[in-house]
Tab-separated table of C-alpha atoms and ligand atoms in Angstrom:
chain	number	residue	atom	x	y	z
A	1	MET	CA	6.982	8.769	10.565
A	2	LEU	CA	3.316	9.769	10.123
A	3	GLY	CA	2.482	10.626	6.661
A	4	ASP	CA	5.622	11.986	4.936
A	5	LYS	CA	6.226	13.131	8.258
A	6	LYS	CA	8.711	11.958	10.669
A	7	VAL	CA	7.768	12.635	14.161
A	8	VAL	CA	8.354	14.748	17.263
A	9	PHE	CA	7.556	13.765	21.272
A	10	SER	CA	7.813	15.417	24.387
A	11	GLY	CA	5.771	15.440	27.401
A	12	VAL	CA	6.501	17.852	31.015
A	13	GLN	CA	4.624	17.403	34.079
A	14	PRO	CA	2.082	19.928	34.972
A	15	SER	CA	3.574	18.904	38.950
A	16	GLY	CA	5.127	22.039	40.017
A	17	ASN	CA	6.077	25.565	39.199
A	18	LEU	CA	8.238	25.372	35.721
A	19	THR	CA	12.042	26.516	36.152
A	20	ILE	CA	14.595	27.454	33.665
A	21	GLY	CA	16.016	23.420	33.502
A	22	ASN	CA	12.371	22.631	31.643
A	23	TYR	CA	13.144	26.005	29.427
A	24	LEU	CA	16.139	25.476	28.596
A	25	GLY	CA	16.907	21.821	28.951
A	26	ALA	CA	13.619	21.214	26.943
A	27	ILE	CA	10.913	23.419	25.953
A	28	LYS	CA	12.799	25.982	24.601
A	29	ASN	CA	14.509	23.861	22.170
A	30	PHE	CA	10.617	22.252	20.657
A	31	GLY	CA	9.466	25.234	18.517
A	32	ALA	CA	12.603	24.639	16.202
A	33	PHE	CA	10.828	20.689	14.702
A	34	SER	CA	7.582	22.295	14.429
A	35	GLU	CA	8.458	23.137	10.196
A	36	GLU	CA	10.112	19.580	9.318
A	37	TYR	CA	8.114	17.409	11.906
A	38	LYS	CA	4.905	16.005	13.162
A	39	CYS	CA	5.244	17.263	16.973
A	40	PHE	CA	3.229	16.193	19.475
A	41	TYR	CA	3.623	18.230	22.628
A	42	CYS	CA	1.959	16.803	26.348
A	43	VAL	CA	1.487	17.858	29.149
A	44	VAL	CA	1.070	14.669	30.985
A	45	ASP	CA	-0.930	14.511	33.886
A	46	LEU	CA	-1.086	10.957	34.989
A	47	HIS	CA	2.902	10.637	35.340
A	48	ALA	CA	2.029	14.300	37.667
A	49	ILE	CA	0.078	11.945	40.209
A	50	THR	CA	2.697	9.549	40.948
A	51	VAL	CA	3.139	11.809	43.778
A	52	ARG	CA	0.058	13.402	45.292
A	53	GLN	CA	-1.065	16.493	44.264
A	54	VAL	CA	-3.605	18.556	45.438
A	55	PRO	CA	-6.753	18.366	42.924
A	56	ALA	CA	-7.255	21.994	42.929
A	57	ASP	CA	-3.498	22.990	42.253
A	58	LEU	CA	-3.296	20.051	39.824
A	59	ARG	CA	-6.254	21.427	37.668
A	60	ARG	CA	-4.442	24.991	37.272
A	61	ARG	CA	-1.200	23.749	36.235
A	62	THR	CA	-2.239	21.884	33.836
A	63	TYR	CA	-3.615	25.009	31.819
A	64	GLU	CA	-0.716	26.987	32.671
A	65	THR	CA	1.767	24.065	31.088
A	66	LEU	CA	-0.282	24.217	27.777
A	67	ALA	CA	-0.096	28.367	28.494
A	68	LEU	CA	3.809	27.849	28.967
A	69	TYR	CA	4.339	25.460	25.728
A	70	ILE	CA	2.726	28.631	23.316
A	71	ALA	CA	4.550	31.281	25.228
A	72	CYS	CA	7.663	29.830	24.842
A	73	GLY	CA	6.475	29.952	21.218
A	74	LEU	CA	4.886	26.470	20.127
A	75	ASP	CA	2.038	27.827	18.037
A	76	PRO	CA	-0.600	25.175	18.089
A	77	GLU	CA	-1.473	25.398	15.047
A	78	LYS	CA	2.041	23.796	13.692
A	79	ASN	CA	2.018	21.347	17.168
A	80	THR	CA	-0.180	19.209	18.528
A	81	LEU	CA	-0.322	20.665	22.795
A	82	PHE	CA	-2.422	18.333	24.298
A	83	VAL	CA	-3.765	17.176	28.045
A	84	GLN	CA	-2.611	13.429	28.475
A	85	SER	CA	-5.854	12.620	30.209
A	86	HIS	CA	-7.547	13.529	27.302
A	87	VAL	CA	-6.405	10.778	25.438
A	88	PRO	CA	-7.458	7.078	26.704
A	89	ALA	CA	-4.759	5.367	24.712
A	90	HIS	CA	-1.886	6.088	26.498
A	91	ALA	CA	-3.251	4.263	29.663
A	92	GLU	CA	-4.373	1.152	27.718
A	93	LEU	CA	-1.481	0.480	25.943
A	94	SER	CA	0.929	1.706	29.216
A	95	TRP	CA	-1.432	-2.001	30.806
A	96	LEU	CA	-0.527	-3.664	27.383
A	97	LEU	CA	3.351	-2.587	27.354
A	98	ASN	CA	3.347	-3.748	31.109
A	99	CYS	CA	3.220	-7.008	30.092
A	100	TYR	CA	6.853	-7.105	28.454
A	101	THR	CA	8.702	-4.732	30.443
A	102	MET	CA	10.644	-6.249	33.405
A	103	PHE	CA	10.342	-5.958	37.229
A	104	GLY	CA	14.581	-6.241	37.321
A	105	GLU	CA	14.312	-3.132	34.382
A	106	LEU	CA	11.668	-1.030	36.067
A	107	SER	CA	13.933	-1.801	39.505
A	108	ARG	CA	17.741	-0.457	38.190
A	109	MET	CA	15.266	3.222	36.905
A	110	THR	CA	17.283	6.650	39.005
A	111	GLN	CA	14.583	8.010	38.600
A	112	PHE	CA	11.912	5.537	40.758
A	113	LYS	CA	15.396	4.755	43.180
A	114	ASP	CA	14.952	8.878	44.157
A	115	LYS	CA	11.223	9.342	44.434
A	116	SER	CA	11.038	6.616	46.830
A	117	ALA	CA	14.053	7.829	48.868
A	118	LYS	CA	12.162	11.216	48.162
A	119	HIS	CA	8.661	10.030	48.667
A	120	ALA	CA	9.031	7.036	51.428
A	121	ASP	CA	5.243	7.090	53.098
A	122	ASN	CA	4.093	6.588	49.332
A	123	ILE	CA	6.140	4.403	46.770
A	124	ASN	CA	2.783	3.510	44.767
A	125	ALA	CA	2.801	0.645	42.055
A	126	GLY	CA	2.483	4.368	38.725
A	127	LEU	CA	6.054	5.329	40.304
A	128	PHE	CA	7.178	2.417	39.528
A	129	THR	CA	5.442	1.492	36.207
A	130	TYR	CA	6.204	5.360	35.306
A	131	PRO	CA	8.266	4.488	32.683
A	132	VAL	CA	5.831	2.143	31.106
A	133	LEU	CA	3.909	5.115	30.792
A	134	MET	CA	6.157	7.456	28.872
A	135	ALA	CA	7.595	4.534	26.973
A	136	ALA	CA	3.724	4.674	25.861
A	137	ASP	CA	2.934	8.273	25.132
A	138	ILE	CA	6.224	7.892	23.088
A	139	LEU	CA	5.035	4.512	20.947
A	140	LEU	CA	1.306	5.953	20.790
A	141	TYR	CA	3.032	8.118	17.972
A	142	GLN	CA	5.493	5.993	16.165
A	143	THR	CA	7.984	8.687	16.653
A	144	ASP	CA	11.291	9.237	15.992
A	145	LEU	CA	12.295	11.566	18.150
A	146	VAL	CA	12.327	12.824	21.485
A	147	PRO	CA	13.244	16.165	22.816
A	148	VAL	CA	14.341	15.482	26.401
A	149	GLY	CA	16.578	16.333	29.251
A	150	VAL	CA	19.359	14.174	30.217
A	151	ASP	CA	17.563	12.909	33.127
A	152	GLN	CA	15.285	11.121	30.912
A	153	LYS	CA	18.089	9.426	28.962
A	154	GLN	CA	17.380	6.348	30.868
A	155	HIS	CA	13.923	6.064	30.800
A	156	LEU	CA	13.800	6.756	26.892
A	157	GLU	CA	16.339	3.270	26.270
A	158	LEU	CA	13.732	1.748	28.581
A	159	ALA	CA	11.363	2.643	25.445
A	160	ARG	CA	13.468	2.095	22.961
A	161	ASP	CA	13.910	-1.501	24.617
A	162	ILE	CA	10.089	-2.102	24.805
A	163	ALA	CA	10.227	-1.415	21.877
A	164	GLY	CA	12.402	-3.746	19.728
A	165	ARG	CA	10.704	-6.388	22.331
A	166	PHE	CA	7.452	-6.178	20.941
A	167	ASN	CA	8.618	-5.355	17.228
A	168	GLN	CA	11.235	-8.622	17.289
A	169	ALA	CA	7.972	-10.933	19.348
A	170	TYR	CA	5.670	-9.823	16.788
A	171	SER	CA	6.677	-8.044	13.765
A	172	PRO	CA	7.759	-4.217	12.973
A	173	THR	CA	4.891	-2.267	15.051
A	174	PHE	CA	6.197	0.419	16.581
A	175	VAL	CA	9.437	3.418	15.706
A	176	VAL	CA	12.088	2.867	17.365
A	177	PRO	CA	13.006	6.560	18.915
A	178	GLU	CA	15.954	8.439	19.240
A	179	GLY	CA	16.518	11.080	21.955
A	180	TYR	CA	17.172	14.710	21.954
A	181	ILE	CA	19.461	15.726	24.158
A	182	ALA	CA	20.437	19.789	23.414
A	183	PRO	CA	24.324	20.407	23.665
A	184	THR	CA	23.150	23.449	25.618
A	185	GLY	CA	20.953	23.034	28.578
A	186	MET	CA	20.860	19.196	28.946
A	187	LYS	CA	21.145	19.252	32.458
A	188	ILE	CA	20.949	22.977	34.109
A	189	MET	CA	22.203	22.134	38.039
A	190	SER	CA	20.633	23.798	41.401
A	191	LEU	CA	21.244	27.270	41.950
A	192	ALA	CA	22.172	26.139	45.766
A	193	ASN	CA	23.695	22.840	44.874
A	194	PRO	CA	25.378	22.798	42.000
A	195	GLU	CA	26.066	18.857	42.569
A	196	SER	CA	22.172	18.097	42.025
A	197	LYS	CA	19.112	18.993	39.111
A	198	MET	CA	17.806	22.327	39.262
A	199	SER	CA	14.517	20.710	39.922
A	200	LYS	CA	10.607	21.945	40.636
A	201	SER	CA	10.269	19.674	43.110
A	202	ASP	CA	13.146	21.425	45.625
A	203	VAL	CA	12.030	23.020	48.774
A	204	ASN	CA	15.140	25.666	48.639
A	205	GLN	CA	13.129	28.451	46.504
A	206	ASN	CA	16.809	30.089	46.377
A	207	ALA	CA	18.190	26.878	44.834
A	208	VAL	CA	15.384	27.150	41.661
A	209	VAL	CA	14.571	29.739	39.292
A	210	TYR	CA	11.179	29.388	37.891
A	211	ILE	CA	10.038	30.607	34.779
A	212	LEU	CA	7.365	32.799	35.692
A	213	ASP	CA	9.735	34.477	38.582
A	214	PRO	CA	9.640	38.443	38.680
A	215	LYS	CA	13.102	40.080	38.066
A	216	ASP	CA	14.066	40.722	41.438
A	217	ALA	CA	13.778	37.848	42.602
A	218	ILE	CA	15.701	36.110	39.290
A	219	LEU	CA	18.348	38.266	40.031
A	220	LYS	CA	18.300	37.764	44.285
A	221	LYS	CA	18.168	34.183	43.392
A	222	PHE	CA	21.670	34.092	40.926
A	223	LYS	CA	23.040	37.122	43.634
A	224	SER	CA	23.225	34.185	46.318
A	225	ALA	CA	24.124	31.357	43.767
A	226	VAL	CA	26.861	28.988	45.385
A	227	THR	CA	30.341	30.000	43.606
A	228	ASP	CA	33.349	29.006	45.327
A	229	SER	CA	36.547	30.670	46.744
A	230	ASP	CA	38.301	31.363	43.887
A	231	THR	CA	37.249	34.663	41.747
A	232	ALA	CA	37.731	33.681	38.562
A	233	VAL	CA	34.620	32.709	35.544
A	234	ARG	CA	36.063	29.991	33.887
A	235	TYR	CA	34.709	27.080	32.583
A	236	ALA	CA	35.673	23.576	34.640
A	237	PRO	CA	32.315	21.702	35.606
A	238	ALA	CA	34.423	19.426	37.816
A	239	GLU	CA	36.409	22.129	39.819
A	240	LYS	CA	34.395	25.099	39.971
A	241	PRO	CA	30.421	23.519	39.244
A	242	GLY	CA	28.895	26.571	40.494
A	243	VAL	CA	30.235	29.316	38.034
A	244	SER	CA	30.575	26.090	35.465
A	245	ASN	CA	26.460	26.072	35.687
A	246	LEU	CA	25.972	29.638	35.710
A	247	MET	CA	28.258	30.163	32.562
A	248	THR	CA	26.572	27.980	30.993
A	249	ILE	CA	22.962	29.097	31.761
A	250	TYR	CA	23.942	32.513	30.718
A	251	ARG	CA	25.343	30.855	27.560
A	252	CYS	CA	21.904	29.142	26.459
A	253	PHE	CA	19.907	33.025	27.235
A	254	THR	CA	22.618	35.014	25.683
A	255	GLY	CA	24.059	33.145	22.898
A	256	LYS	CA	27.956	33.361	23.671
A	257	ASP	CA	30.326	30.016	24.109
A	258	TYR	CA	32.404	29.789	26.358
A	259	ASP	CA	35.243	31.472	25.909
A	260	ALA	CA	33.395	34.895	24.766
A	261	ILE	CA	32.567	34.234	28.639
A	262	GLU	CA	35.311	33.961	29.967
A	263	LYS	CA	36.931	37.565	28.422
A	264	GLU	CA	33.779	39.299	29.508
A	265	PHE	CA	34.509	38.286	33.005
A	266	GLU	CA	38.005	39.100	32.701
A	267	GLY	CA	39.380	40.557	36.315
A	268	ARG	CA	36.204	41.227	37.136
A	269	GLY	CA	34.906	38.973	39.850
A	270	TYR	CA	31.410	36.815	40.721
A	271	GLY	CA	29.285	39.872	41.707
A	272	ASP	CA	29.371	41.340	37.992
A	273	PHE	CA	29.142	37.962	36.620
A	274	LYS	CA	25.932	36.571	38.643
A	275	LEU	CA	24.313	40.503	37.652
A	276	ALA	CA	24.541	39.688	34.555
A	277	CYS	CA	23.485	35.891	34.661
A	278	GLY	CA	20.262	37.208	36.103
A	279	GLU	CA	19.569	40.297	33.831
A	280	ALA	CA	20.193	38.123	31.081
A	281	CYS	CA	17.481	35.218	32.645
A	282	ALA	CA	15.214	37.540	33.397
A	283	ASP	CA	15.547	39.297	29.542
A	284	ALA	CA	14.924	36.167	27.488
A	285	LEU	CA	12.017	35.727	30.039
A	286	ALA	CA	10.186	38.874	30.274
A	287	PRO	CA	8.755	37.932	26.723
A	288	VAL	CA	7.653	34.577	27.434
A	289	GLN	CA	6.168	36.208	30.906
A	290	SER	CA	3.887	38.583	28.879
A	291	GLU	CA	2.521	36.239	26.627
A	292	TYR	CA	1.811	33.626	29.298
A	293	ALA	CA	-0.293	36.546	31.343
A	294	ARG	CA	-2.433	37.127	28.182
A	295	LEU	CA	-2.945	33.242	27.683
A	296	MET	CA	-3.841	32.816	31.065
A	297	ALA	CA	-6.573	35.461	30.670
A	298	ASP	CA	-7.936	33.378	27.960
A	299	LYS	CA	-9.154	30.228	29.544
A	300	ALA	CA	-11.625	29.441	26.103
A	301	TYR	CA	-8.713	29.679	23.945
A	302	LEU	CA	-6.740	27.008	26.201
A	303	GLU	CA	-9.504	24.554	26.015
A	304	GLU	CA	-10.612	24.886	22.713
A	305	VAL	CA	-6.356	24.192	21.917
A	306	MET	CA	-6.400	21.383	24.265
A	307	LYS	CA	-9.875	20.482	22.207
A	308	LYS	CA	-8.347	20.568	19.210
A	309	GLY	CA	-5.236	19.099	20.235
A	310	ALA	CA	-6.477	16.004	22.090
A	311	GLU	CA	-8.473	14.966	18.590
A	312	GLU	CA	-5.875	15.288	16.690
A	313	ALA	CA	-3.752	12.879	19.245
A	314	ASN	CA	-7.071	10.327	19.621
A	315	TYR	CA	-6.939	10.110	15.861
A	316	CYS	CA	-2.597	8.830	15.619
A	317	ALA	CA	-2.501	6.936	18.773
A	318	ARG	CA	-6.336	4.893	18.055
A	319	LYS	CA	-4.701	3.486	14.941
A	320	THR	CA	-1.090	2.103	16.956
A	321	LEU	CA	-3.149	0.738	19.690
A	322	SER	CA	-5.491	-1.046	17.388
A	323	LYS	CA	-2.043	-1.584	15.036
A	324	VAL	CA	-0.765	-3.806	18.778
A	325	LYS	CA	-3.843	-5.184	20.006
A	326	LYS	CA	-4.791	-7.186	16.526
A	327	LYS	CA	-0.795	-8.359	17.189
A	328	ILE	CA	-1.053	-9.726	20.593
A	329	GLY	CA	-4.483	-11.409	19.377
A	330	PHE	CA	-6.869	-9.766	20.757
A	331	VAL	CA	-10.561	-9.629	19.631
A	332	ILE	CA	-11.136	-6.044	18.286
B	401	TYM	P1	10.041	16.666	33.743
B	401	TYM	O1	8.291	16.645	33.769
B	401	TYM	O2	10.122	16.175	35.499
B	401	TYM	O3	10.463	17.644	33.104
B	401	TYM	C1	10.392	18.065	31.289
B	401	TYM	C2	11.757	18.681	30.737
B	401	TYM	O4	12.532	19.464	30.872
B	401	TYM	C3	13.251	18.631	30.745
B	401	TYM	N1	13.944	19.344	32.749
B	401	TYM	C4	15.381	19.613	32.758
B	401	TYM	N2	16.338	19.775	31.698
B	401	TYM	C5	17.525	20.515	31.878
B	401	TYM	N3	17.771	20.754	33.033
B	401	TYM	C6	17.179	20.394	34.075
B	401	TYM	N4	17.194	20.564	35.579
B	401	TYM	C7	15.579	19.772	34.335
B	401	TYM	N5	14.795	19.155	34.441
B	401	TYM	C8	14.067	18.809	33.417
B	401	TYM	C9	13.396	17.232	31.293
B	401	TYM	O5	14.529	16.156	31.084
B	401	TYM	C10	12.401	17.142	30.643
B	401	TYM	O6	12.658	16.728	29.049
B	401	TYM	N6	9.147	12.051	32.300
B	401	TYM	C11	8.962	13.236	31.663
B	401	TYM	C12	7.989	13.514	31.252
B	401	TYM	C13	7.673	12.961	30.214
B	401	TYM	C14	7.883	12.842	28.961
B	401	TYM	C15	7.340	11.930	27.980
B	401	TYM	C16	9.143	12.935	28.193
B	401	TYM	C17	6.296	12.104	29.920
B	401	TYM	N7	6.392	10.755	28.887
B	401	TYM	C18	7.242	11.764	27.203
B	401	TYM	C19	9.161	12.780	27.207
B	401	TYM	C20	8.716	12.086	26.352
B	401	TYM	C21	9.145	14.324	33.366
B	401	TYM	O7	9.262	14.186	33.952
B	401	TYM	O8	9.932	15.270	32.896
């Protein structure tokens, strides 16, 4: 709670080109909270360096991610949009919370296991303590609600545990946040391997549809999406993961439910269905893409948004940080 409003916080890493998984699972849902909640949406650049980044790419993607937030409908007048490294309290609270987080808890994080398998040559301490930084992000703003895709659920549970532990050790200090996982789009799967999550770091370009892909690339990717040897467009995730994933994507972009989609494509086969998915996706992304292009041509405006966002975020974050330091017993 901040003042009389409940608080929403979420973040996206500027670690690659954003996908329709990021869009449907997270960013598209952010705008709905702006009227009722005090909303903080962060470009989490500190998180991104747990994996090696090319400096120029990281810098460019930080602007790009901010521009995409705005292009996806987040009005900087109604939402605090900011860059994580512009608010030093994130790194500082993260250190403090490290001392209230157990080695065993971090060892159980599935994302740590996955990422250390993927980056065996760089299993750094930041990769291990990443969920503590995420807890700091959330807890600094006394966040009530965290809209995320289902892959972040375990990290969110840990943030809740850390908050509860700290509150118990001292006295109520942090709001214990709830996750908000959108009913549709909670986990968009790879188009090439529907058993695994669509991820911006996937090396197979056909597996991933990027928010900024041109229409012809989108159509091509959907055309080559893995389905099955059947021909019926039917929602059955266990039996038909590829088709079911496409149906979820189609549903998210058109608002039609699964029954309506099954009826629409009855007797028509996969070719028609894949084309319709591609068209729906490209049509929905077109306005986002043109707004994005306009914003990227105006860096001064993006810098203004970053600066204003950092001021607002710093103000709230400092308040929580000094409360935490007092409780721990630091001389402040
Ligand atoms: P990141 O950058 O990997 O992803 C950003 C958001 O997109 C969601 N997402 C998906 N949703 C559905 N289907 C997919 N295939 C898919 N891929 C990604 C993610 O769940 C996420 O909501 N650790 C976070 C960033 C973070 C954060 C935070 C989030 C840092 N601090 C505090 C919330 C609150 C991450 O790596 O997200």
